[in-house]
Coordinates of C-alpha atoms and ligand atoms in Angstrom, one line a residue:
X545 CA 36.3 70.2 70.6
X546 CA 37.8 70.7 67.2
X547 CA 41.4 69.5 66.1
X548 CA 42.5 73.4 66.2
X549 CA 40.4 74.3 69.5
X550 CA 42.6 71.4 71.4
X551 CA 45.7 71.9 69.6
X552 CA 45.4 75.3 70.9
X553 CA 44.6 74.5 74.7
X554 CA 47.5 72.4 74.7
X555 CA 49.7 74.8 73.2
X556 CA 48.6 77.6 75.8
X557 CA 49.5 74.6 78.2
X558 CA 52.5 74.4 77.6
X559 CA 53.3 78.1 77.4
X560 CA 52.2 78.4 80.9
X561 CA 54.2 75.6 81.9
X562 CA 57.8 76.2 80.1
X563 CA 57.6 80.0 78.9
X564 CA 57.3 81.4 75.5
X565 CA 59.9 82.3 72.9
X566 CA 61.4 78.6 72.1
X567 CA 62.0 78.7 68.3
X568 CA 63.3 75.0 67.7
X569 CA 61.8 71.4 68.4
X570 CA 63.6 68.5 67.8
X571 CA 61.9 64.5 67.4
X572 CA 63.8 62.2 68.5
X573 CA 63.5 58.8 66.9
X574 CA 63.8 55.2 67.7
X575 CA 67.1 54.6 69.8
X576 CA 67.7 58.1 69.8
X577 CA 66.0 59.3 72.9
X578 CA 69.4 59.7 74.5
X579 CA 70.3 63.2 72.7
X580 CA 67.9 64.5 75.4
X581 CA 69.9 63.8 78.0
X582 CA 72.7 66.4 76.6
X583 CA 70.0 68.9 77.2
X584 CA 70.7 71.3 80.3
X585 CA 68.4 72.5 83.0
X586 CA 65.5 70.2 81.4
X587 CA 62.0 70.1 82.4
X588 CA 60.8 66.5 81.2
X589 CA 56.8 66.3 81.2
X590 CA 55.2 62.6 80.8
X591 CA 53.0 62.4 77.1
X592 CA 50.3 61.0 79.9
X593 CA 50.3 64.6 81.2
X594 CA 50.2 66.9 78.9
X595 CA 46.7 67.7 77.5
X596 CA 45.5 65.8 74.6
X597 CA 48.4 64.3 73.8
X598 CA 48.4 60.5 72.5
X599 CA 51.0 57.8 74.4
X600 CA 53.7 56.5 72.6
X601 CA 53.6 53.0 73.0
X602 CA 56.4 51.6 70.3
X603 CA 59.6 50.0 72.2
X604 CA 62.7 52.3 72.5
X605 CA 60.5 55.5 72.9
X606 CA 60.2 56.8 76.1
X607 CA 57.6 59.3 75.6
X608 CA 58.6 62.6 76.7
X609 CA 58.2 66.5 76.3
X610 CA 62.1 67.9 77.1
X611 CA 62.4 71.2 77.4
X612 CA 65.8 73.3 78.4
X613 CA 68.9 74.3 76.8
X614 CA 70.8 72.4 74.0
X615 CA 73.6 74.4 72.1
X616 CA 72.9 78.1 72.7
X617 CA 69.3 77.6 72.2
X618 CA 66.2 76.6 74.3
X619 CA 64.3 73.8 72.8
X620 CA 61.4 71.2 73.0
X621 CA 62.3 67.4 72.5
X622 CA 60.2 64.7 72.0
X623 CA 61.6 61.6 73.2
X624 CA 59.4 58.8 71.3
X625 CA 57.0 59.8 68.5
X626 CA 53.6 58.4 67.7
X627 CA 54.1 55.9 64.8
X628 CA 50.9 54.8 61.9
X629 CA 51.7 51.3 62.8
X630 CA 50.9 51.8 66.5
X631 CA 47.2 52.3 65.4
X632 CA 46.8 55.9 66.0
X633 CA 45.1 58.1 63.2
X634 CA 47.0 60.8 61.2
X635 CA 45.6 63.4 63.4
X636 CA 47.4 61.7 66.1
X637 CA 50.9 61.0 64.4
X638 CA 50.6 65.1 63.9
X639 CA 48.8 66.0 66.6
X640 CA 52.4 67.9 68.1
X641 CA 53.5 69.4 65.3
X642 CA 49.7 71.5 65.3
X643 CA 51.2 72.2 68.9
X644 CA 54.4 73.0 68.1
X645 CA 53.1 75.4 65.1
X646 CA 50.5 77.1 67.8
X647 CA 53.4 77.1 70.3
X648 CA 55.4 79.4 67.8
X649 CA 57.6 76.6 67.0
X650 CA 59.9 77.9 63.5
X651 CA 62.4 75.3 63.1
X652 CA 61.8 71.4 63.3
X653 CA 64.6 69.2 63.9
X654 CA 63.4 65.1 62.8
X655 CA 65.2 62.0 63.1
X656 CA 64.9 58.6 62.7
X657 CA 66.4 55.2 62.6
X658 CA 66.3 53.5 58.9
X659 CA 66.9 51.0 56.8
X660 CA 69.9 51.5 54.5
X661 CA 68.7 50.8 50.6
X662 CA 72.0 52.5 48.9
X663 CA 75.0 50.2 48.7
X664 CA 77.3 53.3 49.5
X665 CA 75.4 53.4 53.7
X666 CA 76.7 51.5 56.2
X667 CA 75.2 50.5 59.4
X668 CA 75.7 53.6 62.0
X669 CA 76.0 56.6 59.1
X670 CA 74.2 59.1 59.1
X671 CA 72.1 61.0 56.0
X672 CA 70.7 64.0 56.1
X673 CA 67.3 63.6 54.6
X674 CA 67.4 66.1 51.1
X675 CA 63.4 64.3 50.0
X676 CA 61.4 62.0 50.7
X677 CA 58.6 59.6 49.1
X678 CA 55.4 59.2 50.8
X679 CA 53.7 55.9 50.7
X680 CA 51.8 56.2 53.6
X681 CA 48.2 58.1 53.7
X682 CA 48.4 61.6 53.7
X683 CA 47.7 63.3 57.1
X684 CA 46.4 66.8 55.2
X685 CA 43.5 64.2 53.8
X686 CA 40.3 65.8 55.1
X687 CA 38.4 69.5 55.0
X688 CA 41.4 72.1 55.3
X689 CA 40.8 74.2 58.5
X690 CA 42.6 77.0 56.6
X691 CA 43.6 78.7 60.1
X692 CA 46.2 75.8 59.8
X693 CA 47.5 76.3 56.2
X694 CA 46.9 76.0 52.0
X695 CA 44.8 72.9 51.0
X696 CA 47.5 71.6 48.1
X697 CA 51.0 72.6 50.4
X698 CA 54.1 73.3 48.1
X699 CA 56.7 70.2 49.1
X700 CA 59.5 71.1 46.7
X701 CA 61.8 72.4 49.1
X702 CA 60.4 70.1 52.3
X703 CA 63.6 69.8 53.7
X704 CA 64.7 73.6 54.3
X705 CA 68.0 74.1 52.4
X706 CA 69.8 76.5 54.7
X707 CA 69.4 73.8 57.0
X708 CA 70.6 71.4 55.1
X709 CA 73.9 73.3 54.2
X710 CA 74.5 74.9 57.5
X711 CA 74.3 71.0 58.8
X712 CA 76.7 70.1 56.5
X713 CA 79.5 72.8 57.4
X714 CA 78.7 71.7 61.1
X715 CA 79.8 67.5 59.8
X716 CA 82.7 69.1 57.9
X717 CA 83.8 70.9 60.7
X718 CA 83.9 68.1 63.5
X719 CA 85.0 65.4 60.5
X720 CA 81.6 63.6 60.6
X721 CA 81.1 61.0 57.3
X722 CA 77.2 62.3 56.7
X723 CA 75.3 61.1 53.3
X724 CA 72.2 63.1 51.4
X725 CA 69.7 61.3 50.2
X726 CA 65.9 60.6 50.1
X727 CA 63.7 58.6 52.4
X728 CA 60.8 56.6 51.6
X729 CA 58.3 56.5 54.4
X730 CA 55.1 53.5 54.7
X731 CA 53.7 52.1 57.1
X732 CA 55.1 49.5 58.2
X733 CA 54.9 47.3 60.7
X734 CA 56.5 44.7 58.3
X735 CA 60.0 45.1 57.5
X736 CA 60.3 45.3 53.7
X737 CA 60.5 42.1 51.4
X738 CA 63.9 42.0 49.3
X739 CA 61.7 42.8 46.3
X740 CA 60.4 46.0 48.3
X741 CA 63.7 47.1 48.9
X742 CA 64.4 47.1 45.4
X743 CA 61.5 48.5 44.5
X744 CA 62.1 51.6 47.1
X745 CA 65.2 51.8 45.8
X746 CA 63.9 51.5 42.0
X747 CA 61.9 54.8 42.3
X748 CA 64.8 56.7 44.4
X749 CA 65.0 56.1 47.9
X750 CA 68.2 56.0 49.5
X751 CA 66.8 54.9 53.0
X752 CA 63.2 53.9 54.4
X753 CA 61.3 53.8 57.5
X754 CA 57.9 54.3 59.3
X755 CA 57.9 57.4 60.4
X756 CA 58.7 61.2 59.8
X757 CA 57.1 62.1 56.9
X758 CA 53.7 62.4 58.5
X759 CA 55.0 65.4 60.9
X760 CA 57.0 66.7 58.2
X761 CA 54.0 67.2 56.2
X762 CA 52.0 68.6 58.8
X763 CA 54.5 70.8 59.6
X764 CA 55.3 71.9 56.3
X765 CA 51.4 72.6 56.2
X766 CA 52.2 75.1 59.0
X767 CA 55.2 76.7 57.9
X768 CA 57.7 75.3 60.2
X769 CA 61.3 75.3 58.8
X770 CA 62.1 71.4 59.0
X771 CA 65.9 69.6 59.4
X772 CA 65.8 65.9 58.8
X773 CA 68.1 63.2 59.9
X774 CA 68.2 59.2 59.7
X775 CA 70.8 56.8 61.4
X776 CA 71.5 53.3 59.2
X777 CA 70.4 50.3 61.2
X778 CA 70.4 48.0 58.8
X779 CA 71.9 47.3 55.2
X780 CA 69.0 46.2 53.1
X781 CA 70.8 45.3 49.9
X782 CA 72.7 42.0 50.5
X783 CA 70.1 39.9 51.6
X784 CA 72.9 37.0 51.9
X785 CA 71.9 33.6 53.9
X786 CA 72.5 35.1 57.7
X787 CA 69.8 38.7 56.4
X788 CA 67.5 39.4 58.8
X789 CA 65.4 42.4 60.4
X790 CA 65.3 43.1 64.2
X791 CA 63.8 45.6 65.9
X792 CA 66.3 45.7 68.9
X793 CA 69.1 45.8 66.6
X794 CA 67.7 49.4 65.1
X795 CA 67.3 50.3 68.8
X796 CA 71.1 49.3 69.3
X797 CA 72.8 51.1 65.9
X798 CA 70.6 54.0 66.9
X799 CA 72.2 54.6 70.6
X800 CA 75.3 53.8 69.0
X801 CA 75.4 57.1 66.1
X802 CA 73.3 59.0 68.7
X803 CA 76.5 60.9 70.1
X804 CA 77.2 61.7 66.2
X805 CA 73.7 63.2 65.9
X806 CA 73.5 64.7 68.9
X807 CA 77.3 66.7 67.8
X808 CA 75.1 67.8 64.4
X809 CA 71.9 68.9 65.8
X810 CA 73.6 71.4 68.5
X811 CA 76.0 72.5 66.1
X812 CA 73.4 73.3 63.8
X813 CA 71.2 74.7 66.4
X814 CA 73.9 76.9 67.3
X815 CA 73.8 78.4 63.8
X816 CA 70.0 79.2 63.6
Ligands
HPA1173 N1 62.5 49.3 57.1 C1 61.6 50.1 57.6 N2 61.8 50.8 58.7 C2 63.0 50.7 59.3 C3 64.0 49.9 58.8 C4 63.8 49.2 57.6 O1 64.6 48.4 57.0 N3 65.1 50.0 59.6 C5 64.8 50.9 60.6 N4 63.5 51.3 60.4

């Protein structure tokens, strides 16, 4: 079976699982699984269940398909994503956004945890994501199945700007501190060198991490409306004597600035 013939199954899964007529799906990155647990009346289905469906195996994702009320809306969360580093191909990474797209998913709501490269981002802000700067492989690469969407995909506007305002007004409104600014997405599994830093920084960046951009190319492929958000977990532009990367301590800033994120997303959900 092809990419779109399972893609397709699945979606039809799910329909007969949760109902038709969800508009908004939201990804909920490392650390910030927790946002799912503001959602009411949820049905939570395992990744192991669900047809075709890879299983997240990185720490701090729980690997989950949530699906009930958040704001005024009814939406879909994944709790954990499938991350390049873990070893699964592009078609896996993106293998729920062709869901998602099939499901009649319009709006995508991404998030991430990420390293700070702009002196002005402190650990635990928030930035909306206004860009970003792939330097991972392309998940398009590969014959176009056309059924899916154009072979060279316009990425001026990734990051849909009514979004991006109406998340703003929501941040002025409830007195949230929130940056703009562009993320730089590899691979990972590394950490970045001081000299990488400098060098994401050096060509624009503002944060980087190892994730998001794959979906949000496959999903601007498709058509989907897309919302990004990162949470600082670490300020990479000191590098003094006590610098140093840990995984558990992005885990840790990311449960802390969840209840910040989760405020955000429903307001902005509200507002769709
Ligand atoms: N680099 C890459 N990914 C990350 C970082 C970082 O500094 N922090 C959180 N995710």
């Amino acid at each position: 079976m092809n990419l779109i013939e399972r893609a397709k199954e699945t979606a039809v899964w799910l329909q007969q699982k949760l109902g038709e007529g969800i508009e908004t799906a939201i990804i909920l990155g490392s650390g910030l699984g927790d946002l799912a647990d503001d959602i009411r009346d949820a049905v939570r289905i395992p990744y192991k269940d669900i047809p075709y469906f890879p299983v997240s195996t990185a720490i701090g994702h729980k690997g989950n398909l949530v699906c009930g009320m958040l704001g005024n809306k009814k939406v879909l969360a994944m709790q954990g994503r499938f991350h390049y580093y873990e070893g699964y191909m592009m078609q896996e990474v993106t293998f729920p956004i062709r869901v998602f797209s099939f499901y009649g998913i319009k709006h995508l709501i991404v998030s991430n945890a990420a390293g700070g490269m702009n002196p002005d981002y402190h650990v635990g802000d928030l930035m909306i994501i206004k860009d970003h700067i792939n330097l991972m492989p392309n998940p398009l690469i590969g014959q176009n199945m056309e059924e899916l969407g154009p072979r060279f995909p316009d990425m001026t506007r990734a990051y849909d700007p009514e979004m991006i305002k109406m998340a703003e007004e929501v941040a002025r409104e409830l007195e949230i501190k929130i940056h703009k600014g562009v993320y730089v997405g590899s691979t990972g599994p590394t950490f970045e060198t001081p000299a990488e830093y400098k060098y994401f920084s050096a060509i624009g960046g503002d944060v980087c991490g190892m994730s998001t951009v794959p979906e949000v190319i496959t999903a601007r492929h498709a058509g989907i409306r897309i919302f990004g958000m990162s949470v600082v977990s670490n300020e990479a532009y000191t590098f003094g004597e006590d610098y140093k990367n840990d995984g558990e301590d992005v885990l840790i800033e990311g449960k802390k600035a969840a209840v910040k994120m989760t405020a955000i997303v429903k307001g902005l959900i509200n507002r769709l």
